[in-house]
PDB file of C-alpha atoms and ligand atoms in Angstrom:
ATOM      1  CA  MET R   1     131.354  78.936 109.785  1.00  0.00           C
ATOM      2  CA  HIS R   2     127.597  79.153 109.904  1.00  0.00           C
ATOM      3  CA  ASN R   3     125.545  76.307 108.503  1.00  0.00           C
ATOM      4  CA  ASN R   4     122.334  78.338 108.396  1.00  0.00           C
ATOM      5  CA  VAL R   5     122.052  80.926 105.656  1.00  0.00           C
ATOM      6  CA  ASN R   6     119.415  83.033 107.421  1.00  0.00           C
ATOM      7  CA  GLU R   7     121.447  83.189 110.606  1.00  0.00           C
ATOM      8  CA  LEU R   8     124.460  84.437 108.621  1.00  0.00           C
ATOM      9  CA  PHE R   9     122.450  87.192 106.904  1.00  0.00           C
ATOM     10  CA  ASP R  10     120.686  88.226 110.146  1.00  0.00           C
ATOM     11  CA  ASN R  11     124.069  88.777 111.753  1.00  0.00           C
ATOM     12  CA  LEU R  12     125.422  90.670 108.729  1.00  0.00           C
ATOM     13  CA  TRP R  13     122.314  92.883 108.766  1.00  0.00           C
ATOM     14  CA  GLN R  14     122.520  93.691 112.494  1.00  0.00           C
ATOM     15  CA  ASN R  15     126.195  94.551 112.146  1.00  0.00           C
ATOM     16  CA  TYR R  16     125.496  96.737 109.084  1.00  0.00           C
ATOM     17  CA  LEU R  17     122.779  98.642 110.981  1.00  0.00           C
ATOM     18  CA  THR R  18     125.229  99.637 113.728  1.00  0.00           C
ATOM     19  CA  VAL R  19     127.060 101.935 111.266  1.00  0.00           C
ATOM     20  CA  THR R  20     124.232 102.574 108.746  1.00  0.00           C
ATOM     21  CA  PRO R  21     121.344 104.301 110.530  1.00  0.00           C
ATOM     22  CA  SER R  22     119.842 105.248 107.129  1.00  0.00           C
ATOM     23  CA  ALA R  23     118.969 101.642 106.384  1.00  0.00           C
ATOM     24  CA  ASN R  24     115.968 101.355 108.711  1.00  0.00           C
ATOM     25  CA  LYS R  25     114.693 104.788 107.624  1.00  0.00           C
ATOM     26  CA  ILE R  26     114.907 103.704 103.980  1.00  0.00           C
ATOM     27  CA  HIS R  27     112.885 100.570 104.771  1.00  0.00           C
ATOM     28  CA  GLN R  28     110.158 102.717 106.286  1.00  0.00           C
ATOM     29  CA  LEU R  29     110.235 104.993 103.247  1.00  0.00           C
ATOM     30  CA  LEU R  30     110.013 102.262 100.591  1.00  0.00           C
ATOM     31  CA  GLY R  31     108.078  99.493 102.343  1.00  0.00           C
ATOM     32  CA  SER R  32     104.321  99.541 101.863  1.00  0.00           C
ATOM     33  CA  THR R  33     103.453  98.138 105.290  1.00  0.00           C
ATOM     34  CA  GLN R  34     106.343  97.241 107.541  1.00  0.00           C
ATOM     35  CA  GLN R  35     110.079  96.603 107.501  1.00  0.00           C
ATOM     36  CA  ASP R  36     109.654  92.975 106.474  1.00  0.00           C
ATOM     37  CA  ASP R  37     108.328  93.623 102.997  1.00  0.00           C
ATOM     38  CA  ILE R  38     111.712  94.729 101.607  1.00  0.00           C
ATOM     39  CA  VAL R  39     113.503  91.938  99.723  1.00  0.00           C
ATOM     40  CA  ASN R  40     117.318  91.982  99.714  1.00  0.00           C
ATOM     41  CA  ASP R  41     118.766  91.557  96.199  1.00  0.00           C
ATOM     42  CA  HIS R  42     122.404  91.223  97.272  1.00  0.00           C
ATOM     43  CA  ILE R  43     125.132  92.268  99.652  1.00  0.00           C
ATOM     44  CA  ALA R  44     128.800  93.039  99.020  1.00  0.00           C
ATOM     45  CA  LEU R  45     132.000  92.530 100.992  1.00  0.00           C
ATOM     46  CA  ARG R  46     135.538  93.823 100.502  1.00  0.00           C
ATOM     47  CA  THR R  47     138.951  92.380 101.292  1.00  0.00           C
ATOM     48  CA  PHE R  48     142.636  92.295 100.300  1.00  0.00           C
ATOM     49  CA  ASN R  49     144.077  89.619  97.986  1.00  0.00           C
ATOM     50  CA  LEU R  50     146.593  88.399 100.587  1.00  0.00           C
ATOM     51  CA  PRO R  51     146.486  84.606 101.128  1.00  0.00           C
ATOM     52  CA  LYS R  52     145.076  84.743 104.677  1.00  0.00           C
ATOM     53  CA  VAL R  53     142.021  86.818 103.781  1.00  0.00           C
ATOM     54  CA  GLY R  54     141.589  86.646  99.973  1.00  0.00           C
ATOM     55  CA  LEU R  55     138.215  86.610  98.230  1.00  0.00           C
ATOM     56  CA  ASP R  56     138.125  82.781  98.414  1.00  0.00           C
ATOM     57  CA  LYS R  57     138.411  82.886 102.217  1.00  0.00           C
ATOM     58  CA  LEU R  58     135.313  85.084 102.463  1.00  0.00           C
ATOM     59  CA  ALA R  59     133.540  83.019  99.808  1.00  0.00           C
ATOM     60  CA  ALA R  60     134.048  79.835 101.870  1.00  0.00           C
ATOM     61  CA  HIS R  61     131.552  81.195 104.428  1.00  0.00           C
ATOM     62  CA  PHE R  62     128.882  81.467 101.729  1.00  0.00           C
ATOM     63  CA  GLU R  63     129.802  78.152 100.070  1.00  0.00           C
ATOM     64  CA  ALA R  64     129.256  76.523 103.475  1.00  0.00           C
ATOM     65  CA  VAL R  65     125.607  77.640 103.382  1.00  0.00           C
ATOM     66  CA  GLY R  66     124.870  76.627  99.785  1.00  0.00           C
ATOM     67  CA  TYR R  67     126.321  79.345  97.532  1.00  0.00           C
ATOM     68  CA  LYS R  68     128.121  78.731  94.220  1.00  0.00           C
ATOM     69  CA  GLU R  69     130.442  80.972  92.204  1.00  0.00           C
ATOM     70  CA  CYS R  70     128.607  82.432  89.173  1.00  0.00           C
ATOM     71  CA  GLY R  71     130.629  85.246  87.590  1.00  0.00           C
ATOM     72  CA  GLU R  72     133.861  87.229  87.758  1.00  0.00           C
ATOM     73  CA  TYR R  73     134.640  90.898  87.180  1.00  0.00           C
ATOM     74  CA  HIS R  74     137.800  92.961  86.632  1.00  0.00           C
ATOM     75  CA  PHE R  75     138.244  96.592  87.628  1.00  0.00           C
ATOM     76  CA  ASP R  76     141.592  97.577  86.157  1.00  0.00           C
ATOM     77  CA  ALA R  77     141.641 101.267  87.108  1.00  0.00           C
ATOM     78  CA  LYS R  78     140.731 100.556  90.756  1.00  0.00           C
ATOM     79  CA  CYS R  79     142.976  97.439  90.862  1.00  0.00           C
ATOM     80  CA  LEU R  80     140.138  95.205  92.080  1.00  0.00           C
ATOM     81  CA  TYR R  81     138.914  91.741  91.222  1.00  0.00           C
ATOM     82  CA  ALA R  82     135.466  90.387  92.135  1.00  0.00           C
ATOM     83  CA  LYS R  83     133.208  87.343  91.922  1.00  0.00           C
ATOM     84  CA  HIS R  84     129.526  86.911  92.515  1.00  0.00           C
ATOM     85  CA  PHE R  85     127.803  83.983  94.176  1.00  0.00           C
ATOM     86  CA  GLU R  86     124.268  82.627  94.040  1.00  0.00           C
ATOM     87  CA  HIS R  87     122.347  80.247  96.300  1.00  0.00           C
ATOM     88  CA  SER R  88     120.447  77.232  94.971  1.00  0.00           C
ATOM     89  CA  ASP R  89     117.328  78.905  96.409  1.00  0.00           C
ATOM     90  CA  PRO R  90     116.810  81.936  94.098  1.00  0.00           C
ATOM     91  CA  ASN R  91     115.027  83.760  96.938  1.00  0.00           C
ATOM     92  CA  GLN R  92     118.293  84.032  98.872  1.00  0.00           C
ATOM     93  CA  PRO R  93     120.310  87.217  98.235  1.00  0.00           C
ATOM     94  CA  LYS R  94     123.167  87.180  95.778  1.00  0.00           C
ATOM     95  CA  VAL R  95     126.663  87.956  97.106  1.00  0.00           C
ATOM     96  CA  PHE R  96     129.344  90.160  95.509  1.00  0.00           C
ATOM     97  CA  ILE R  97     132.864  89.821  96.931  1.00  0.00           C
ATOM     98  CA  SER R  98     135.802  91.920  95.759  1.00  0.00           C
ATOM     99  CA  GLU R  99     139.479  92.034  96.673  1.00  0.00           C
ATOM    100  CA  LEU R 100     142.159  94.712  96.335  1.00  0.00           C
ATOM    101  CA  LEU R 101     145.100  93.663  94.151  1.00  0.00           C
ATOM    102  CA  VAL R 102     147.625  94.752  96.771  1.00  0.00           C
ATOM    103  CA  GLU R 103     150.708  94.098  94.611  1.00  0.00           C
ATOM    104  CA  LYS R 104     149.612  96.825  92.151  1.00  0.00           C
ATOM    105  CA  PHE R 105     150.180  99.575  94.741  1.00  0.00           C
ATOM    106  CA  SER R 106     153.187 101.372  96.235  1.00  0.00           C
ATOM    107  CA  THR R 107     155.582  99.568  98.542  1.00  0.00           C
ATOM    108  CA  PRO R 108     154.426 101.638 101.575  1.00  0.00           C
ATOM    109  CA  LEU R 109     150.774 100.725 100.918  1.00  0.00           C
ATOM    110  CA  GLN R 110     151.680  97.060 100.484  1.00  0.00           C
ATOM    111  CA  GLN R 111     153.586  97.128 103.777  1.00  0.00           C
ATOM    112  CA  VAL R 112     150.692  98.752 105.658  1.00  0.00           C
ATOM    113  CA  ILE R 113     148.157  96.225 104.363  1.00  0.00           C
ATOM    114  CA  LYS R 114     150.465  93.276 105.130  1.00  0.00           C
ATOM    115  CA  THR R 115     150.905  94.535 108.689  1.00  0.00           C
ATOM    116  CA  LEU R 116     147.150  94.921 109.197  1.00  0.00           C
ATOM    117  CA  VAL R 117     146.466  91.426 107.897  1.00  0.00           C
ATOM    118  CA  ASP R 118     149.310  89.967 110.015  1.00  0.00           C
ATOM    119  CA  ASN R 119     147.265  91.023 113.056  1.00  0.00           C
ATOM    120  CA  ILE R 120     144.416  88.674 112.153  1.00  0.00           C
ATOM    121  CA  ASP R 121     144.367  85.342 113.960  1.00  0.00           C
ATOM    122  CA  ALA R 122     144.306  82.605 111.304  1.00  0.00           C
ATOM    123  CA  SER R 123     141.501  80.905 113.285  1.00  0.00           C
ATOM    124  CA  ALA R 124     139.413  84.099 113.203  1.00  0.00           C
ATOM    125  CA  VAL R 125     139.031  83.794 109.422  1.00  0.00           C
ATOM    126  CA  THR R 126     136.990  80.594 109.638  1.00  0.00           C
ATOM    127  CA  ALA R 127     135.073  81.558 112.803  1.00  0.00           C
ATOM    128  CA  ASP R 128     131.269  81.946 112.498  1.00  0.00           C
ATOM    129  CA  ASN R 129     131.458  85.712 112.921  1.00  0.00           C
ATOM    130  CA  PHE R 130     134.332  86.523 110.556  1.00  0.00           C
ATOM    131  CA  LEU R 131     132.213  88.236 107.881  1.00  0.00           C
ATOM    132  CA  TYR R 132     130.830  90.666 110.456  1.00  0.00           C
ATOM    133  CA  SER R 133     133.845  90.874 112.771  1.00  0.00           C
ATOM    134  CA  GLY R 134     134.991  94.354 111.699  1.00  0.00           C
ATOM    135  CA  ARG R 135     138.615  95.340 112.167  1.00  0.00           C
ATOM    136  CA  HIS R 136     141.285  93.035 113.617  1.00  0.00           C
ATOM    137  CA  TRP R 137     143.943  95.741 113.864  1.00  0.00           C
ATOM    138  CA  GLU R 138     144.616  99.216 115.155  1.00  0.00           C
ATOM    139  CA  LEU R 139     144.813 102.128 112.747  1.00  0.00           C
ATOM    140  CA  ASP R 140     145.863 105.779 113.035  1.00  0.00           C
ATOM    141  CA  SER R 141     144.485 108.654 111.028  1.00  0.00           C
ATOM    142  CA  THR R 142     147.801 109.361 109.243  1.00  0.00           C
ATOM    143  CA  THR R 143     147.882 105.824 107.857  1.00  0.00           C
ATOM    144  CA  TYR R 144     144.189 106.083 106.897  1.00  0.00           C
ATOM    145  CA  ASP R 145     144.893 109.327 104.995  1.00  0.00           C
ATOM    146  CA  MET R 146     147.924 107.789 103.300  1.00  0.00           C
ATOM    147  CA  LEU R 147     145.823 104.809 102.105  1.00  0.00           C
ATOM    148  CA  LEU R 148     143.058 107.174 100.990  1.00  0.00           C
ATOM    149  CA  GLU R 149     145.457 108.948  98.633  1.00  0.00           C
ATOM    150  CA  GLU R 150     146.183 105.746  96.723  1.00  0.00           C
ATOM    151  CA  SER R 151     142.928 103.844  97.049  1.00  0.00           C
ATOM    152  CA  GLU R 152     139.611 104.797  98.624  1.00  0.00           C
ATOM    153  CA  TYR R 153     138.826 101.051  98.735  1.00  0.00           C
ATOM    154  CA  ALA R 154     142.025 100.301 100.683  1.00  0.00           C
ATOM    155  CA  ALA R 155     141.267 103.061 103.208  1.00  0.00           C
ATOM    156  CA  TRP R 156     137.634 101.969 103.663  1.00  0.00           C
ATOM    157  CA  THR R 157     138.583  98.321 104.173  1.00  0.00           C
ATOM    158  CA  ALA R 158     141.377  99.242 106.600  1.00  0.00           C
ATOM    159  CA  ALA R 159     138.993 101.441 108.602  1.00  0.00           C
ATOM    160  CA  TRP R 160     135.940  99.127 108.699  1.00  0.00           C
ATOM    161  CA  GLY R 161     137.338  95.623 108.258  1.00  0.00           C
ATOM    162  CA  TYR R 162     135.017  92.698 107.638  1.00  0.00           C
ATOM    163  CA  ARG R 163     131.323  93.575 107.279  1.00  0.00           C
ATOM    164  CA  ALA R 164     128.723  93.952 104.516  1.00  0.00           C
ATOM    165  CA  ASN R 165     129.378  97.345 102.892  1.00  0.00           C
ATOM    166  CA  HIS R 166     125.830  97.447 101.522  1.00  0.00           C
ATOM    167  CA  PHE R 167     122.506  95.673 101.356  1.00  0.00           C
ATOM    168  CA  THR R 168     120.344  96.159  98.253  1.00  0.00           C
ATOM    169  CA  VAL R 169     116.621  96.772  97.904  1.00  0.00           C
ATOM    170  CA  ASN R 170     115.103  94.475  95.255  1.00  0.00           C
ATOM    171  CA  VAL R 171     113.073  97.098  93.373  1.00  0.00           C
ATOM    172  CA  ASN R 172     111.202  94.474  91.288  1.00  0.00           C
ATOM    173  CA  THR R 173     109.322  93.361  94.410  1.00  0.00           C
ATOM    174  CA  LEU R 174     108.424  96.827  95.784  1.00  0.00           C
ATOM    175  CA  LYS R 175     104.658  97.270  95.840  1.00  0.00           C
ATOM    176  CA  ASP R 176     104.618 101.072  95.610  1.00  0.00           C
ATOM    177  CA  PHE R 177     107.334 101.688  92.974  1.00  0.00           C
ATOM    178  CA  ASP R 178     107.633 100.521  89.354  1.00  0.00           C
ATOM    179  CA  THR R 179     110.802 102.337  88.265  1.00  0.00           C
ATOM    180  CA  LEU R 180     114.218 103.014  89.738  1.00  0.00           C
ATOM    181  CA  GLU R 181     113.706 106.697  88.959  1.00  0.00           C
ATOM    182  CA  SER R 182     110.637 106.837  91.227  1.00  0.00           C
ATOM    183  CA  VAL R 183     112.639 105.168  94.031  1.00  0.00           C
ATOM    184  CA  ASN R 184     115.441 107.702  93.560  1.00  0.00           C
ATOM    185  CA  ASP R 185     112.955 110.599  93.623  1.00  0.00           C
ATOM    186  CA  LYS R 186     111.471 109.347  96.896  1.00  0.00           C
ATOM    187  CA  LEU R 187     114.943 109.014  98.450  1.00  0.00           C
ATOM    188  CA  LYS R 188     116.056 112.477  97.346  1.00  0.00           C
ATOM    189  CA  ALA R 189     112.825 114.080  98.570  1.00  0.00           C
ATOM    190  CA  ALA R 190     113.503 112.495 101.978  1.00  0.00           C
ATOM    191  CA  GLY R 191     117.015 113.983 102.000  1.00  0.00           C
ATOM    192  CA  PHE R 192     119.166 110.945 101.185  1.00  0.00           C
ATOM    193  CA  PRO R 193     122.059 111.992  98.902  1.00  0.00           C
ATOM    194  CA  LEU R 194     122.630 109.578  95.997  1.00  0.00           C
ATOM    195  CA  ASN R 195     125.836 108.453  94.329  1.00  0.00           C
ATOM    196  CA  THR R 196     125.887 110.516  91.111  1.00  0.00           C
ATOM    197  CA  THR R 197     129.047 109.034  89.522  1.00  0.00           C
ATOM    198  CA  GLY R 198     128.091 108.352  85.909  1.00  0.00           C
ATOM    199  CA  GLY R 199     124.526 109.510  86.622  1.00  0.00           C
ATOM    200  CA  GLU R 200     122.102 108.463  89.352  1.00  0.00           C
ATOM    201  CA  ILE R 201     121.068 105.337  87.435  1.00  0.00           C
ATOM    202  CA  LYS R 202     123.871 102.965  86.504  1.00  0.00           C
ATOM    203  CA  GLY R 203     123.099 100.454  83.744  1.00  0.00           C
ATOM    204  CA  SER R 204     119.948 100.101  81.643  1.00  0.00           C
ATOM    205  CA  ALA R 205     117.365  97.640  80.356  1.00  0.00           C
ATOM    206  CA  GLU R 206     119.857  96.749  77.595  1.00  0.00           C
ATOM    207  CA  VAL R 207     122.336  95.342  80.120  1.00  0.00           C
ATOM    208  CA  LEU R 208     119.401  93.839  82.094  1.00  0.00           C
ATOM    209  CA  LEU R 209     120.206  95.694  85.319  1.00  0.00           C
ATOM    210  CA  GLU R 210     119.619  99.217  86.631  1.00  0.00           C
ATOM    211  CA  GLN R 211     121.220 100.247  89.923  1.00  0.00           C
ATOM    212  CA  SER R 212     121.421 103.287  92.156  1.00  0.00           C
ATOM    213  CA  ALA R 213     122.891 103.837  95.611  1.00  0.00           C
ATOM    214  CA  THR R 214     122.903 106.290  98.483  1.00  0.00           C
ATOM    215  CA  LEU R 215     126.165 107.884  99.474  1.00  0.00           C
ATOM    216  CA  ALA R 216     127.458 106.065 102.557  1.00  0.00           C
ATOM    217  CA  ASP R 217     126.362 107.263 105.979  1.00  0.00           C
ATOM    218  CA  ASP R 218     128.939 108.960 108.166  1.00  0.00           C
ATOM    219  CA  ALA R 219     130.014 107.053 111.268  1.00  0.00           C
ATOM    220  CA  THR R 220     132.692 107.318 113.917  1.00  0.00           C
ATOM    221  CA  VAL R 221     135.709 105.019 113.863  1.00  0.00           C
ATOM    222  CA  GLU R 222     138.294 104.627 116.578  1.00  0.00           C
ATOM    223  CA  PHE R 223     141.794 105.526 115.487  1.00  0.00           C
ATOM    224  CA  THR R 224     144.774 105.264 117.870  1.00  0.00           C
ATOM    225  CA  ASP R 225     145.113 109.055 117.694  1.00  0.00           C
ATOM    226  CA  GLY R 226     141.432 109.783 118.349  1.00  0.00           C
ATOM    227  CA  ASN R 227     137.985 109.161 116.873  1.00  0.00           C
ATOM    228  CA  LYS R 228     137.182 110.270 113.353  1.00  0.00           C
ATOM    229  CA  THR R 229     133.933 110.472 111.385  1.00  0.00           C
ATOM    230  CA  ILE R 230     134.267 108.881 107.940  1.00  0.00           C
ATOM    231  CA  PRO R 231     131.965 107.245 105.316  1.00  0.00           C
ATOM    232  CA  SER R 232     130.637 103.882 106.536  1.00  0.00           C
ATOM    233  CA  CYS R 233     128.130 101.823 104.545  1.00  0.00           C
ATOM    234  CA  PHE R 234     125.451 102.594 101.935  1.00  0.00           C
ATOM    235  CA  TYR R 235     122.174 101.240 100.587  1.00  0.00           C
ATOM    236  CA  GLU R 236     121.746 100.119  96.978  1.00  0.00           C
ATOM    237  CA  PHE R 237     118.620  99.726  94.795  1.00  0.00           C
ATOM    238  CA  ALA R 238     118.472  97.204  91.931  1.00  0.00           C
ATOM    239  CA  LEU R 239     115.905  96.681  89.171  1.00  0.00           C
ATOM    240  CA  ARG R 240     116.463  93.515  87.134  1.00  0.00           C
ATOM    241  CA  TYR R 241     115.167  92.793  83.618  1.00  0.00           C
ATOM    242  CA  GLU R 242     114.064  89.566  81.975  1.00  0.00           C
ATOM    243  CA  MET R 243     116.439  87.645  79.751  1.00  0.00           C
ATOM    244  CA  PRO R 244     115.167  86.193  76.431  1.00  0.00           C
ATOM    245  CA  ASN R 245     114.286  82.977  78.326  1.00  0.00           C
ATOM    246  CA  GLY R 246     111.868  84.948  80.525  1.00  0.00           C
ATOM    247  CA  LYS R 247     113.970  84.685  83.697  1.00  0.00           C
ATOM    248  CA  LEU R 248     115.330  87.745  85.500  1.00  0.00           C
ATOM    249  CA  TYR R 249     119.030  88.472  84.969  1.00  0.00           C
ATOM    250  CA  THR R 250     120.926  87.440  88.123  1.00  0.00           C
ATOM    251  CA  GLY R 251     124.408  88.740  87.368  1.00  0.00           C
ATOM    252  CA  PHE R 252     126.201  92.052  87.839  1.00  0.00           C
ATOM    253  CA  VAL R 253     127.490  94.617  85.302  1.00  0.00           C
ATOM    254  CA  ALA R 254     131.161  95.567  85.650  1.00  0.00           C
ATOM    255  CA  ALA R 255     130.754  99.095  84.238  1.00  0.00           C
ATOM    256  CA  SER R 256     128.010  99.815  86.784  1.00  0.00           C
ATOM    257  CA  ALA R 257     129.756  98.105  89.699  1.00  0.00           C
ATOM    258  CA  ASP R 258     132.789 100.289  88.992  1.00  0.00           C
ATOM    259  CA  LYS R 259     130.633 103.316  89.863  1.00  0.00           C
ATOM    260  CA  ILE R 260     128.803 101.686  92.800  1.00  0.00           C
ATOM    261  CA  PHE R 261     132.191 101.246  94.546  1.00  0.00           C
ATOM    262  CA  GLU R 262     132.341 105.041  94.774  1.00  0.00           C
ATOM    263  CA  SER R 263     129.336 105.133  97.119  1.00  0.00           C
ATOM    264  CA  THR R 264     131.819 105.098 100.009  1.00  0.00           C
ATOM    265  CA  ASN R 265     133.607 108.218  98.732  1.00  0.00           C
ATOM    266  CA  ALA R 266     133.434 111.209 101.070  1.00  0.00           C
ATOM    267  CA  ARG R 267     130.378 113.396 100.459  1.00  0.00           C
TER     268      ARG R 267
HETATM  269  C1  OOG M 301     130.713  96.678  95.550  1.00  0.00           C
HETATM  270  C2  OOG M 301     130.340  97.514  94.356  1.00  0.00           C
HETATM  271  C3  OOG M 301     129.634  96.725  93.253  1.00  0.00           C
HETATM  272  C4  OOG M 301     127.244  96.139  92.512  1.00  0.00           C
HETATM  273  O1  OOG M 301     126.090  95.851  92.854  1.00  0.00           O
HETATM  274  O2  OOG M 301     127.569  96.268  91.319  1.00  0.00           O
HETATM  275  C5  OOG M 301     128.233  96.363  93.588  1.00  0.00           C
HETATM  276  C6  OOG M 301     131.354  97.456  96.651  1.00  0.00           C
HETATM  277  O3  OOG M 301     131.131  98.666  96.770  1.00  0.00           O
HETATM  278  O4  OOG M 301     132.087  96.838  97.418  1.00  0.00           O
HETATM  279  O5  OOG M 301     127.835  96.236  94.693  1.00  0.00           O
HETATM  280 NI1   NI M 302     125.831  96.100  94.941  1.00  0.00          NI
END
């Protein structure tokens, strides 16, 4: 595991860029001067709730660099469970980790996921690079399609493995934009399709958090029966509001997160 938080995030970012070409373009679009003036609000990772690779196994990599568990979230319809983590330094990004409740699905899906996870070397899970190590198994397009029918999340995680599925622009710190709507308008004018599930803006000032997201880029994955182009990763935008104590809200909102998950749906 890494012991340097910046090193961990640099690696996650580089790995994310390999399948998310939109990300650098979005930085150029929203940054006032150069790439560096975009602040990352949070990232998210996905996994399966099997003992070898459960949420806690991913979380250990963040705990090793100073993160603490701060909230939990249930997504009953999607059969997901999630926690969020914060660093003692509030300038470090927050982390959202979810896991698929495998036992809630059909026996064939459970068997597929167990077989995929069986392919992972136990030592790989604690290695420095685990959170950006991608897939540890082979996959064919028939299995991908079968997973997709039951759970888009299961299919995405089987196809892409371990990596950040999004980074998030901290809209509060953008110099040229005051509202999430103005960010969305800029993105749409530049041709980036947004996730419209439940409206372009998820959440509100009342729940202390407004979020929007692009629809995931398309990227090519290797399947045993040939390459296929499928949704990869997306970019999110978050505007946080002050709590009564004057500090910005640092948590997530389950009803909004439920819709953000759908940013990896096919366009
Ligand atoms: C995470 C979706 C939730 C948020 O900010 O509410 C989320 C995912 O797509 O894996 O990122
Ligand atoms: Ni997010």
